[in-house]
Amino acid sequence: MEKSAVIIKSNPYGLILILDPDLPFEELNRAVGEKFAAAAGFFKNANVALTFRGRVLTKEQERLLVDTVVQNSKLNILCLVDEQKESKEYYKQAVTRALERPATEEGQFYRGTLRSGQVLECEASIVVIGDVNPGAQVISKGNIVILGCCMGTVYAGAGGDTSCFAAALTLKPLQIRIADKIVRSAIVKRVDTGDYPIEPRIAYLKDGHIQIKAISSDTLGEYLG
């Protein structure tokens, strides 16, 4: 039997794509597009998290695959998660909280890298599928989730909502602001082009101070508590 280049499975939080580890990436990307195009009517407008399994991908390859899925289906990709249970549980609840904001607000998505001088500003919670480079800014009256490396400035709860949070797969920002509280980095510089490992972190307010912690069940419990 011929081995399938892409296998789609479901989990409690969304979809798992099991990818052929040896197929050239261009062929794999094309196979993903064909697979989702064929199943587009089944998925409709579902909101899902997406997990890749079976091969090691660069951040750019992950972005290309996410774009291919979106372009060939009616899926709304809420977030990209790894195989760590705690991270999946966090993103499940984080995205749920973002989407459960008042009906007058709609969560937004931005695909692409924000470069120095660019400002992304929105009234609702925002999911950025890409990096936020030094000198770039993301400003939201809701929550901010960055599915990439954040080295710029993020401002969540811009309308004064102290319950908002900012999170990223790699959180190395110049500055984080939540409501009226600000923390600045003494490490990352505006010219930083470092390649950092994926270490999901969340920033939120507790007792009037911004906490920045690695994603874990304890952190999630503290934030939601």
Tab-separated table of C-alpha atoms in Angstrom:
chain	number	residue	atom	x	y	z
A	1	MET	CA	0.000	0.000	0.000
A	2	GLU	CA	1.332	3.419	-0.906
A	3	LYS	CA	2.213	5.517	2.111
A	4	SER	CA	0.118	8.677	2.490
A	5	ALA	CA	2.114	11.910	2.571
A	6	VAL	CA	-0.407	13.500	4.952
A	7	ILE	CA	-2.758	11.919	7.480
A	8	ILE	CA	-5.354	14.059	9.273
A	9	LYS	CA	-6.477	13.009	12.743
A	10	SER	CA	-8.543	14.818	15.329
A	11	ASN	CA	-7.802	15.425	18.986
A	12	PRO	CA	-9.884	17.134	21.679
A	13	TYR	CA	-8.462	20.524	20.692
A	14	GLY	CA	-8.424	20.369	16.905
A	15	LEU	CA	-6.487	18.542	14.218
A	16	ILE	CA	-3.210	16.610	14.068
A	17	LEU	CA	-1.373	16.445	10.745
A	18	ILE	CA	0.915	13.440	10.527
A	19	LEU	CA	3.486	14.319	7.871
A	20	ASP	CA	5.786	12.145	5.778
A	21	PRO	CA	9.279	12.670	7.251
A	22	ASP	CA	11.155	12.139	3.972
A	23	LEU	CA	9.076	13.809	1.258
A	24	PRO	CA	10.603	17.048	-0.100
A	25	PHE	CA	8.862	19.970	1.557
A	26	GLU	CA	7.459	21.442	-1.681
A	27	GLU	CA	5.749	18.126	-2.456
A	28	LEU	CA	4.548	17.800	1.123
A	29	ASN	CA	3.072	21.302	1.080
A	30	ARG	CA	1.256	20.498	-2.163
A	31	ALA	CA	-0.057	17.255	-0.687
A	32	VAL	CA	-1.392	19.134	2.356
A	33	GLY	CA	-3.218	21.555	0.069
A	34	GLU	CA	-4.788	18.725	-1.926
A	35	LYS	CA	-5.824	16.884	1.226
A	36	PHE	CA	-7.610	19.876	2.741
A	37	ALA	CA	-9.142	21.001	-0.552
A	38	ALA	CA	-10.755	17.584	-0.877
A	39	ALA	CA	-12.145	17.803	2.670
A	40	ALA	CA	-13.072	21.513	2.672
A	41	GLY	CA	-16.801	20.830	2.721
A	42	PHE	CA	-16.448	18.594	5.751
A	43	PHE	CA	-14.535	21.088	7.883
A	44	LYS	CA	-16.724	24.085	6.961
A	45	ASN	CA	-15.946	27.090	9.224
A	46	ALA	CA	-14.655	25.182	12.232
A	47	ASN	CA	-12.337	26.881	14.733
A	48	VAL	CA	-9.431	24.533	15.441
A	49	ALA	CA	-5.952	24.280	16.856
A	50	LEU	CA	-3.406	22.584	14.620
A	51	THR	CA	-0.591	20.198	15.524
A	52	PHE	CA	2.149	18.893	13.211
A	53	ARG	CA	3.608	15.465	13.848
A	54	GLY	CA	6.048	13.194	12.068
A	55	ARG	CA	8.847	15.525	11.014
A	56	VAL	CA	10.863	18.478	12.256
A	57	LEU	CA	9.749	21.757	10.661
A	58	THR	CA	11.322	25.193	10.616
A	59	LYS	CA	9.184	28.145	11.658
A	60	GLU	CA	8.927	29.224	8.012
A	61	GLN	CA	7.771	25.756	6.955
A	62	GLU	CA	5.139	25.791	9.706
A	63	ARG	CA	3.858	29.143	8.459
A	64	LEU	CA	3.717	27.925	4.881
A	65	LEU	CA	1.761	24.832	5.907
A	66	VAL	CA	-0.695	26.899	7.966
A	67	ASP	CA	-1.244	29.209	4.980
A	68	THR	CA	-1.793	26.187	2.729
A	69	VAL	CA	-4.381	24.745	5.120
A	70	VAL	CA	-6.244	28.068	5.357
A	71	GLN	CA	-6.183	28.657	1.606
A	72	ASN	CA	-7.525	25.198	0.810
A	73	SER	CA	-10.213	24.838	3.450
A	74	LYS	CA	-12.821	26.771	5.380
A	75	LEU	CA	-10.994	26.242	8.650
A	76	ASN	CA	-10.158	29.004	11.104
A	77	ILE	CA	-6.744	28.084	12.546
A	78	LEU	CA	-6.837	29.523	16.052
A	79	CYS	CA	-3.377	28.415	17.086
A	80	LEU	CA	-0.472	26.114	16.362
A	81	VAL	CA	0.425	23.847	19.262
A	82	ASP	CA	3.066	21.272	20.043
A	83	GLU	CA	2.655	17.845	21.572
A	84	GLN	CA	3.079	18.990	25.167
A	85	LYS	CA	-0.178	18.484	27.007
A	86	GLU	CA	0.217	21.605	29.121
A	87	SER	CA	0.756	23.811	26.092
A	88	LYS	CA	-2.225	22.311	24.288
A	89	GLU	CA	-4.436	22.748	27.327
A	90	TYR	CA	-3.293	26.344	27.700
A	91	TYR	CA	-3.950	27.255	24.093
A	92	LYS	CA	-7.312	25.556	24.178
A	93	GLN	CA	-8.387	27.681	27.117
A	94	ALA	CA	-6.587	30.846	26.003
A	95	VAL	CA	-8.251	30.851	22.604
A	96	THR	CA	-11.584	29.948	24.156
A	97	ARG	CA	-11.326	32.950	26.458
A	98	ALA	CA	-10.458	35.203	23.524
A	99	LEU	CA	-13.460	33.990	21.543
A	100	GLU	CA	-15.823	34.244	24.496
A	101	ARG	CA	-15.512	38.023	24.714
A	102	PRO	CA	-18.755	40.033	24.190
A	103	ALA	CA	-20.620	39.286	20.965
A	104	THR	CA	-19.993	42.842	19.759
A	105	GLU	CA	-16.296	41.981	19.508
A	106	GLU	CA	-14.756	39.580	17.030
A	107	GLY	CA	-11.368	37.947	17.378
A	108	GLN	CA	-9.014	38.813	14.543
A	109	PHE	CA	-6.141	37.055	12.807
A	110	TYR	CA	-3.028	38.420	11.150
A	111	ARG	CA	-0.780	36.198	9.052
A	112	GLY	CA	2.743	37.406	8.418
A	113	THR	CA	5.749	38.944	10.147
A	114	LEU	CA	5.488	42.448	11.585
A	115	ARG	CA	8.699	44.354	10.929
A	116	SER	CA	10.249	47.418	12.559
A	117	GLY	CA	7.961	50.439	12.261
A	118	GLN	CA	4.798	48.412	11.617
A	119	VAL	CA	1.882	48.745	14.047
A	120	LEU	CA	-1.024	46.287	14.236
A	121	GLU	CA	-3.893	47.790	16.212
A	122	CYS	CA	-7.314	46.235	16.765
A	123	GLU	CA	-10.394	46.533	18.927
A	124	ALA	CA	-10.699	42.797	19.635
A	125	SER	CA	-8.391	39.983	20.643
A	126	ILE	CA	-5.757	39.182	18.028
A	127	VAL	CA	-3.911	36.031	16.970
A	128	VAL	CA	-0.720	36.764	15.028
A	129	ILE	CA	0.513	33.851	12.912
A	130	GLY	CA	4.089	35.030	12.505
A	131	ASP	CA	6.821	36.962	14.296
A	132	VAL	CA	6.773	40.431	15.821
A	133	ASN	CA	10.217	41.883	15.179
A	134	PRO	CA	11.986	44.542	17.272
A	135	GLY	CA	10.455	47.949	16.551
A	136	ALA	CA	7.049	46.484	15.625
A	137	GLN	CA	3.969	46.870	17.829
A	138	VAL	CA	0.785	44.894	18.463
A	139	ILE	CA	-1.943	46.800	20.299
A	140	SER	CA	-5.260	45.216	21.258
A	141	LYS	CA	-8.115	46.018	23.613
A	142	GLY	CA	-8.348	42.259	24.145
A	143	ASN	CA	-5.838	39.437	24.372
A	144	ILE	CA	-2.774	38.941	22.167
A	145	VAL	CA	-1.537	35.494	21.091
A	146	ILE	CA	1.564	35.373	18.886
A	147	LEU	CA	2.247	32.078	17.142
A	148	GLY	CA	5.875	32.912	16.572
A	149	CYS	CA	8.680	34.923	18.165
A	150	CYS	CA	7.762	38.219	19.827
A	151	MET	CA	10.698	40.638	20.022
A	152	GLY	CA	8.738	43.868	19.590
A	153	THR	CA	6.181	45.660	21.764
A	154	VAL	CA	2.817	44.216	22.796
A	155	TYR	CA	-0.010	46.108	24.486
A	156	ALA	CA	-2.946	43.972	25.613
A	157	GLY	CA	-5.996	45.369	27.378
A	158	ALA	CA	-5.431	48.725	25.699
A	159	GLY	CA	-8.907	49.834	26.807
A	160	GLY	CA	-7.973	49.293	30.443
A	161	ASP	CA	-9.063	45.656	30.819
A	162	THR	CA	-6.759	44.218	33.495
A	163	SER	CA	-7.920	40.633	32.835
A	164	CYS	CA	-6.244	40.517	29.417
A	165	PHE	CA	-3.046	38.637	28.637
A	166	ALA	CA	-0.288	38.434	26.037
A	167	ALA	CA	1.276	35.119	25.062
A	168	ALA	CA	3.753	33.862	22.478
A	169	LEU	CA	5.522	30.684	21.489
A	170	THR	CA	8.730	32.670	22.090
A	171	LEU	CA	8.295	35.744	24.275
A	172	LYS	CA	11.336	38.070	24.112
A	173	PRO	CA	9.686	41.503	23.796
A	174	LEU	CA	11.161	44.967	24.057
A	175	GLN	CA	8.121	45.964	26.097
A	176	ILE	CA	4.900	44.446	27.389
A	177	ARG	CA	1.989	46.567	28.523
A	178	ILE	CA	-1.244	45.272	30.008
A	179	ALA	CA	-3.830	47.942	30.838
A	180	ASP	CA	-1.798	50.614	32.661
A	181	LYS	CA	1.142	48.406	33.694
A	182	ILE	CA	4.401	48.212	31.715
A	183	VAL	CA	7.533	46.082	31.834
A	184	ARG	CA	10.569	46.623	29.612
A	185	SER	CA	13.297	44.210	28.631
A	186	ALA	CA	16.880	44.999	29.517
A	187	ILE	CA	18.120	42.228	27.222
A	188	VAL	CA	16.503	42.403	23.787
A	189	LYS	CA	17.668	45.267	21.577
A	190	ARG	CA	15.953	46.865	18.603
A	191	VAL	CA	18.403	45.163	16.235
A	192	ASP	CA	17.932	41.715	17.784
A	193	THR	CA	17.742	39.014	15.124
A	194	GLY	CA	18.399	36.080	17.431
A	195	ASP	CA	16.851	32.692	16.791
A	196	TYR	CA	15.285	31.643	20.091
A	197	PRO	CA	13.881	28.217	21.015
A	198	ILE	CA	10.135	27.733	21.320
A	199	GLU	CA	9.257	28.263	24.985
A	200	PRO	CA	5.580	29.266	25.279
A	201	ARG	CA	5.099	32.044	27.838
A	202	ILE	CA	2.218	34.142	29.066
A	203	ALA	CA	2.156	37.652	30.551
A	204	TYR	CA	-0.743	38.691	32.755
A	205	LEU	CA	-1.556	40.945	35.694
A	206	LYS	CA	-1.560	39.634	39.243
A	207	ASP	CA	-1.710	41.813	42.346
A	208	GLY	CA	-1.059	44.894	40.227
A	209	HIS	CA	2.129	43.556	38.623
A	210	ILE	CA	2.825	41.916	35.283
A	211	GLN	CA	3.802	38.266	35.644
A	212	ILE	CA	5.683	36.559	32.785
A	213	LYS	CA	5.807	32.806	33.179
A	214	ALA	CA	6.335	29.629	31.189
A	215	ILE	CA	3.136	27.874	30.205
A	216	SER	CA	2.277	25.180	32.728
A	217	SER	CA	-0.767	23.839	34.505
A	218	ASP	CA	0.272	25.823	37.601
A	219	THR	CA	0.594	29.056	35.628
A	220	LEU	CA	-2.732	28.485	33.927
A	221	GLY	CA	-4.401	27.806	37.243
A	222	GLU	CA	-2.928	30.968	38.732
A	223	TYR	CA	-4.061	33.096	35.782
A	224	LEU	CA	-7.573	31.651	35.655
A	225	GLY	CA	-7.849	31.504	39.417
